[in-house]
Amino acid sequence: VMRRNPFGMDMCCRKGSRSPLQELYNPSQVSLSHTAILHQIRRDQVTDTCRAHSVSSRKRRVLTPNDLKHLVVDEDHELIYCYVPKVACTNWKRVMMVLTGRGKYSDPMEIPANEAHVSSNLKTLNQYSIPEINHRLKSYMKFLFVREPFERLVSAYRNKFTQKYNTSFHKRYGTKIVRRQRKNATQEALRKGDDVKFEEFVAYLIDPHTQREEPFNEHWQTVYSLCHPCHIHYDLIGKYETLEEDANYVLQLAGVGGFLKFPTYAKSTRTTDEMTTEFFQNISSRHQTQLYQVYKLDFVMFNYSVPSYLKLE
């Protein structure tokens, strides 16, 4: 008996069925209604923050194609996903490859992690014409996943600066951080940049020179700057803290929940709240305050309270 691949051509396209957008705003199943309310509260929080922020900043800029390179498009299921590094984005990209692969992949975890980050494997919104972009922004369900900002920051630091294999990051950023933040650095440290301390990383992030020089790397850039939630209306905001429920809710709305589940995590290496607390112990209250200002919009917009370990001035 041949097993039919649920992602084969016959199943790929949702003609005649309800779109994820319809399913979200007008659930056909009672079981989805409670979750719909939760996501309405999250959307309202973003809207309120954007409104307050636009009053204070007075500048509303127009998005450029470069601003849309993080938005992955799935035409078959009418989805747009803005990926945020260090918020399960490898697994989300794997899932998007299954959804858009027309039967090429059926198990997200069979896709190697490095394969998920090859840009040609997924189509992003900046590859479309302006009328096509506008049409998709209006009629597709747009979602993103967020995480407690400082936990995400510590996760990025651990991954990019403490792992020996990340030599490209050590060369590109580590050497610069050591040169700028470390007095009496050794020649080896200046050459390799592979022993950046968390305190030095924080000092680099809050240094006005850094922000003038170039945009932050996507691994520590704010969600606000990566996904532009004040310019793009996200229909669904998932959280890393409730990753599995939120991710499977997205798949349910897309009509694929019956045969595709979001991969579960090995929790052993995950950056936790306790770990983040520890990393911040050696950061002066002045630097903590300045760092909080950099990420404040992400905290407020996505309803994360100020961490109890912070000593703000």
Tab-separated table of C-alpha atoms in Angstrom:
chain	number	residue	atom	x	y	z
A	1	VAL	CA	0.000	0.000	0.000
A	2	MET	CA	1.496	3.347	-0.967
A	3	ARG	CA	1.334	5.929	1.769
A	4	ARG	CA	0.265	9.244	0.406
A	5	ASN	CA	2.616	12.067	1.351
A	6	PRO	CA	0.346	14.727	2.878
A	7	PHE	CA	2.594	17.396	1.349
A	8	GLY	CA	2.315	16.060	-2.183
A	9	MET	CA	1.047	18.315	-4.945
A	10	ASP	CA	-2.545	17.239	-4.411
A	11	MET	CA	-2.536	18.464	-0.817
A	12	CYS	CA	-0.320	21.505	-1.088
A	13	CYS	CA	-2.741	24.178	-2.033
A	14	ARG	CA	-5.722	25.294	-0.019
A	15	LYS	CA	-8.205	25.951	-2.780
A	16	GLY	CA	-11.755	25.946	-1.523
A	17	SER	CA	-10.822	25.612	2.157
A	18	ARG	CA	-10.672	28.389	4.715
A	19	SER	CA	-7.455	30.391	4.850
A	20	PRO	CA	-5.406	30.557	8.085
A	21	LEU	CA	-6.454	34.197	8.376
A	22	GLN	CA	-10.166	33.284	8.320
A	23	GLU	CA	-9.580	30.446	10.766
A	24	LEU	CA	-7.748	32.757	13.173
A	25	TYR	CA	-10.247	35.620	13.256
A	26	ASN	CA	-13.364	33.469	12.959
A	27	PRO	CA	-12.543	30.028	14.404
A	28	SER	CA	-14.646	27.149	13.120
A	29	GLN	CA	-13.706	25.030	16.154
A	30	VAL	CA	-14.702	26.028	19.665
A	31	SER	CA	-11.410	24.576	20.979
A	32	LEU	CA	-9.487	27.293	19.112
A	33	SER	CA	-11.550	30.182	20.485
A	34	HIS	CA	-9.729	30.451	23.845
A	35	THR	CA	-6.354	30.595	22.108
A	36	ALA	CA	-7.706	33.199	19.688
A	37	ILE	CA	-8.486	35.464	22.662
A	38	LEU	CA	-4.948	35.074	24.040
A	39	HIS	CA	-3.493	36.108	20.689
A	40	GLN	CA	-5.859	39.071	20.460
A	41	ILE	CA	-4.449	40.294	23.805
A	42	ARG	CA	-0.895	39.951	22.439
A	43	ARG	CA	-1.823	41.849	19.256
A	44	ASP	CA	-3.429	44.633	21.295
A	45	GLN	CA	-0.272	44.991	23.410
A	46	VAL	CA	1.813	45.489	20.245
A	47	THR	CA	-0.674	48.009	18.820
A	48	ASP	CA	-0.749	50.020	22.051
A	49	THR	CA	3.053	50.065	22.314
A	50	CYS	CA	3.426	51.149	18.682
A	51	ARG	CA	0.914	53.930	19.195
A	52	ALA	CA	2.729	55.202	22.292
A	53	HIS	CA	6.093	54.863	20.576
A	54	SER	CA	5.082	56.700	17.409
A	55	VAL	CA	3.887	59.634	19.506
A	56	SER	CA	7.270	59.801	21.234
A	57	SER	CA	9.428	59.222	18.160
A	58	ARG	CA	7.360	61.179	15.627
A	59	LYS	CA	8.956	59.332	12.749
A	60	ARG	CA	7.229	56.788	10.585
A	61	ARG	CA	9.486	55.517	7.871
A	62	VAL	CA	8.599	53.534	4.778
A	63	LEU	CA	9.810	49.930	4.657
A	64	THR	CA	12.409	49.027	2.035
A	65	PRO	CA	12.913	45.583	0.419
A	66	ASN	CA	15.903	45.142	2.751
A	67	ASP	CA	13.507	45.377	5.714
A	68	LEU	CA	11.575	42.355	4.409
A	69	LYS	CA	14.393	39.842	4.141
A	70	HIS	CA	13.415	38.108	7.399
A	71	LEU	CA	9.861	37.411	6.218
A	72	VAL	CA	9.580	33.879	4.821
A	73	VAL	CA	6.632	33.259	2.483
A	74	ASP	CA	4.622	30.041	2.103
A	75	GLU	CA	2.270	30.596	-0.826
A	76	ASP	CA	0.603	27.184	-0.615
A	77	HIS	CA	-0.703	27.756	2.901
A	78	GLU	CA	-0.836	31.571	2.765
A	79	LEU	CA	1.617	32.148	5.599
A	80	ILE	CA	4.336	34.719	6.242
A	81	TYR	CA	6.803	34.007	9.057
A	82	CYS	CA	9.293	36.585	10.331
A	83	TYR	CA	12.243	34.672	11.719
A	84	VAL	CA	14.095	35.912	14.793
A	85	PRO	CA	17.446	34.207	15.499
A	86	LYS	CA	17.639	32.458	18.892
A	87	VAL	CA	13.855	31.972	19.002
A	88	ALA	CA	13.553	28.442	17.555
A	89	CYS	CA	14.150	29.843	14.095
A	90	THR	CA	16.101	26.795	12.838
A	91	ASN	CA	13.139	24.529	13.555
A	92	TRP	CA	10.683	27.044	12.120
A	93	LYS	CA	12.714	27.246	8.918
A	94	ARG	CA	12.717	23.426	8.764
A	95	VAL	CA	8.928	23.437	9.146
A	96	MET	CA	8.601	26.098	6.437
A	97	MET	CA	10.743	23.935	4.131
A	98	VAL	CA	8.330	21.035	4.710
A	99	LEU	CA	5.331	23.297	4.030
A	100	THR	CA	6.770	24.832	0.854
A	101	GLY	CA	8.672	21.781	-0.399
A	102	ARG	CA	5.762	20.271	-2.353
A	103	GLY	CA	6.452	16.805	-1.004
A	104	LYS	CA	10.240	17.026	-1.055
A	105	TYR	CA	10.425	16.869	2.770
A	106	SER	CA	8.013	15.326	5.240
A	107	ASP	CA	9.935	15.337	8.550
A	108	PRO	CA	11.395	18.673	9.667
A	109	MET	CA	14.066	16.969	11.772
A	110	GLU	CA	15.470	15.133	8.771
A	111	ILE	CA	16.583	18.510	7.379
A	112	PRO	CA	20.129	19.336	8.587
A	113	ALA	CA	20.316	22.590	10.550
A	114	ASN	CA	22.785	24.211	8.142
A	115	GLU	CA	20.441	23.331	5.252
A	116	ALA	CA	17.631	25.268	6.965
A	117	HIS	CA	19.749	28.430	6.871
A	118	VAL	CA	20.579	28.278	3.149
A	119	SER	CA	18.725	31.334	1.885
A	120	SER	CA	17.781	29.818	-1.486
A	121	ASN	CA	15.768	27.078	0.284
A	122	LEU	CA	13.060	29.524	1.321
A	123	LYS	CA	11.452	32.455	-0.438
A	124	THR	CA	11.421	35.795	1.371
A	125	LEU	CA	9.075	38.728	0.871
A	126	ASN	CA	11.769	41.046	-0.527
A	127	GLN	CA	11.920	38.830	-3.642
A	128	TYR	CA	8.461	39.970	-4.811
A	129	SER	CA	7.287	43.092	-6.648
A	130	ILE	CA	5.613	45.846	-4.612
A	131	PRO	CA	2.028	44.907	-5.689
A	132	GLU	CA	2.787	41.223	-4.866
A	133	ILE	CA	4.229	42.227	-1.477
A	134	ASN	CA	1.139	44.295	-0.643
A	135	HIS	CA	-1.215	41.516	-1.705
A	136	ARG	CA	0.560	38.966	0.516
A	137	LEU	CA	0.756	41.301	3.492
A	138	LYS	CA	-2.984	41.840	3.233
A	139	SER	CA	-4.222	38.290	2.636
A	140	TYR	CA	-1.681	35.923	4.245
A	141	MET	CA	-1.458	35.117	7.964
A	142	LYS	CA	1.654	36.817	9.338
A	143	PHE	CA	3.327	35.459	12.459
A	144	LEU	CA	6.524	35.722	14.458
A	145	PHE	CA	7.978	34.200	17.623
A	146	VAL	CA	9.518	36.252	20.429
A	147	ARG	CA	11.524	35.528	23.567
A	148	GLU	CA	12.440	37.299	26.809
A	149	PRO	CA	14.974	39.788	25.378
A	150	PHE	CA	17.867	39.251	27.802
A	151	GLU	CA	17.478	35.469	27.730
A	152	ARG	CA	17.720	35.688	23.941
A	153	LEU	CA	20.781	37.926	24.274
A	154	VAL	CA	22.573	35.493	26.603
A	155	SER	CA	21.647	32.643	24.257
A	156	ALA	CA	23.212	34.565	21.341
A	157	TYR	CA	26.353	35.304	23.369
A	158	ARG	CA	26.754	31.671	24.467
A	159	ASN	CA	26.245	30.387	20.954
A	160	LYS	CA	28.373	32.900	19.053
A	161	PHE	CA	31.198	33.687	21.485
A	162	THR	CA	31.738	30.626	23.699
A	163	GLN	CA	31.584	27.871	21.051
A	164	LYS	CA	34.962	27.144	19.492
A	165	TYR	CA	33.481	26.366	16.061
A	166	ASN	CA	32.091	29.885	15.577
A	167	THR	CA	35.371	31.274	14.243
A	168	SER	CA	33.659	33.558	11.712
A	169	PHE	CA	31.904	35.402	14.586
A	170	HIS	CA	35.127	35.526	16.604
A	171	LYS	CA	36.951	37.103	13.657
A	172	ARG	CA	34.134	39.415	12.579
A	173	TYR	CA	32.916	40.647	15.978
A	174	GLY	CA	35.140	39.162	18.687
A	175	THR	CA	38.321	40.882	17.492
A	176	LYS	CA	36.468	44.210	17.258
A	177	ILE	CA	34.980	43.828	20.774
A	178	VAL	CA	38.365	42.899	22.292
A	179	ARG	CA	40.106	45.791	20.536
A	180	ARG	CA	37.521	48.285	21.724
A	181	GLN	CA	36.631	47.030	25.192
A	182	ARG	CA	39.732	45.326	26.614
A	183	LYS	CA	42.659	47.271	28.005
A	184	ASN	CA	46.049	45.590	27.514
A	185	ALA	CA	44.625	42.841	25.255
A	186	THR	CA	47.173	40.241	24.158
A	187	GLN	CA	48.162	39.976	20.508
A	188	GLU	CA	46.533	36.538	20.381
A	189	ALA	CA	43.194	37.851	21.724
A	190	LEU	CA	43.286	40.707	19.200
A	191	ARG	CA	43.957	38.240	16.396
A	192	LYS	CA	41.509	35.472	17.352
A	193	GLY	CA	38.719	37.261	19.252
A	194	ASP	CA	37.613	33.916	20.687
A	195	ASP	CA	37.493	34.771	24.419
A	196	VAL	CA	35.043	37.683	24.577
A	197	LYS	CA	33.589	38.102	28.072
A	198	PHE	CA	29.881	38.803	28.499
A	199	GLU	CA	30.713	42.148	30.177
A	200	GLU	CA	32.697	43.148	27.071
A	201	PHE	CA	29.848	42.087	24.800
A	202	VAL	CA	27.399	44.263	26.796
A	203	ALA	CA	29.814	47.220	26.711
A	204	TYR	CA	30.041	46.810	22.926
A	205	LEU	CA	26.222	46.770	22.550
A	206	ILE	CA	25.669	49.964	24.541
A	207	ASP	CA	28.616	51.815	22.994
A	208	PRO	CA	27.108	54.625	20.819
A	209	HIS	CA	29.972	54.070	18.355
A	210	THR	CA	28.688	50.527	17.668
A	211	GLN	CA	25.217	51.698	16.709
A	212	ARG	CA	26.563	54.482	14.514
A	213	GLU	CA	28.964	52.152	12.739
A	214	GLU	CA	26.539	49.477	11.497
A	215	PRO	CA	23.220	47.808	12.390
A	216	PHE	CA	23.364	45.093	15.042
A	217	ASN	CA	23.901	41.542	13.834
A	218	GLU	CA	20.555	39.714	13.501
A	219	HIS	CA	21.407	37.443	16.465
A	220	TRP	CA	21.266	40.376	18.883
A	221	GLN	CA	19.187	42.851	16.888
A	222	THR	CA	15.850	43.743	18.516
A	223	VAL	CA	12.698	42.013	17.279
A	224	TYR	CA	11.311	45.500	16.747
A	225	SER	CA	14.034	46.213	14.162
A	226	LEU	CA	14.049	42.768	12.527
A	227	CYS	CA	10.310	42.280	11.987
A	228	HIS	CA	8.926	45.852	12.039
A	229	PRO	CA	5.779	45.091	14.073
A	230	CYS	CA	4.728	48.753	13.988
A	231	HIS	CA	4.664	48.732	10.176
A	232	ILE	CA	3.519	45.155	9.586
A	233	HIS	CA	0.407	43.924	11.377
A	234	TYR	CA	1.255	40.459	12.753
A	235	ASP	CA	-1.801	38.290	13.173
A	236	LEU	CA	-0.137	35.921	15.560
A	237	ILE	CA	2.670	36.416	18.076
A	238	GLY	CA	4.058	33.185	19.424
A	239	LYS	CA	6.324	33.013	22.463
A	240	TYR	CA	9.394	30.882	23.076
A	241	GLU	CA	8.076	30.274	26.594
A	242	THR	CA	4.966	28.562	25.133
A	243	LEU	CA	6.674	27.399	21.958
A	244	GLU	CA	5.004	24.053	21.342
A	245	GLU	CA	1.426	25.198	21.978
A	246	ASP	CA	1.837	28.356	19.912
A	247	ALA	CA	3.664	26.632	17.060
A	248	ASN	CA	1.133	23.834	16.801
A	249	TYR	CA	-1.673	26.414	16.892
A	250	VAL	CA	-0.133	28.048	13.786
A	251	LEU	CA	0.012	24.647	12.055
A	252	GLN	CA	-3.586	23.937	13.046
A	253	LEU	CA	-4.745	27.254	11.560
A	254	ALA	CA	-2.833	26.414	8.376
A	255	GLY	CA	-4.781	23.153	8.132
A	256	VAL	CA	-1.717	20.911	8.507
A	257	GLY	CA	-1.903	20.169	12.246
A	258	GLY	CA	-3.136	16.644	11.565
A	259	PHE	CA	0.118	15.477	10.012
A	260	LEU	CA	2.774	18.006	10.981
A	261	LYS	CA	3.876	18.707	14.535
A	262	PHE	CA	6.433	21.279	15.593
A	263	PRO	CA	9.681	19.505	16.627
A	264	THR	CA	10.106	19.183	20.392
A	265	TYR	CA	13.302	20.469	21.928
A	266	ALA	CA	16.201	18.867	23.739
A	267	LYS	CA	16.123	21.161	26.746
A	268	SER	CA	19.612	20.364	28.082
A	269	THR	CA	21.537	23.205	26.411
A	270	ARG	CA	18.755	25.762	26.530
A	271	THR	CA	19.527	29.162	28.025
A	272	THR	CA	17.333	29.547	31.094
A	273	ASP	CA	16.244	32.362	33.367
A	274	GLU	CA	18.672	31.170	36.093
A	275	MET	CA	21.533	31.165	33.611
A	276	THR	CA	20.657	34.668	32.436
A	277	THR	CA	20.578	35.888	36.063
A	278	GLU	CA	24.100	34.534	36.529
A	279	PHE	CA	25.436	36.274	33.407
A	280	PHE	CA	24.066	39.612	34.566
A	281	GLN	CA	25.602	39.418	38.049
A	282	ASN	CA	28.857	41.019	36.907
A	283	ILE	CA	27.244	43.786	34.856
A	284	SER	CA	27.249	47.187	36.571
A	285	SER	CA	23.863	48.769	37.248
A	286	ARG	CA	24.761	51.622	34.875
A	287	HIS	CA	25.432	49.184	32.033
A	288	GLN	CA	22.306	47.180	32.899
A	289	THR	CA	20.234	50.367	32.666
A	290	GLN	CA	21.763	51.340	29.309
A	291	LEU	CA	21.262	47.829	27.935
A	292	TYR	CA	17.639	47.788	29.103
A	293	GLN	CA	17.075	51.037	27.174
A	294	VAL	CA	18.348	49.349	23.976
A	295	TYR	CA	15.884	46.445	24.337
A	296	LYS	CA	13.086	48.265	26.175
A	297	LEU	CA	10.641	48.276	23.239
A	298	ASP	CA	10.898	44.482	22.929
A	299	PHE	CA	10.217	44.093	26.657
A	300	VAL	CA	7.155	46.354	26.591
A	301	MET	CA	5.757	45.365	23.191
A	302	PHE	CA	5.761	41.640	23.919
A	303	ASN	CA	4.720	41.996	27.555
A	304	TYR	CA	7.894	40.878	29.320
A	305	SER	CA	8.342	42.381	32.780
A	306	VAL	CA	11.624	43.904	33.895
A	307	PRO	CA	13.705	40.953	35.187
A	308	SER	CA	13.947	40.802	38.997
A	309	TYR	CA	17.755	40.444	38.855
A	310	LEU	CA	18.219	43.817	37.121
A	311	LYS	CA	19.604	46.705	39.164
A	312	LEU	CA	18.334	49.682	37.188
A	313	GLU	CA	19.556	53.189	37.993
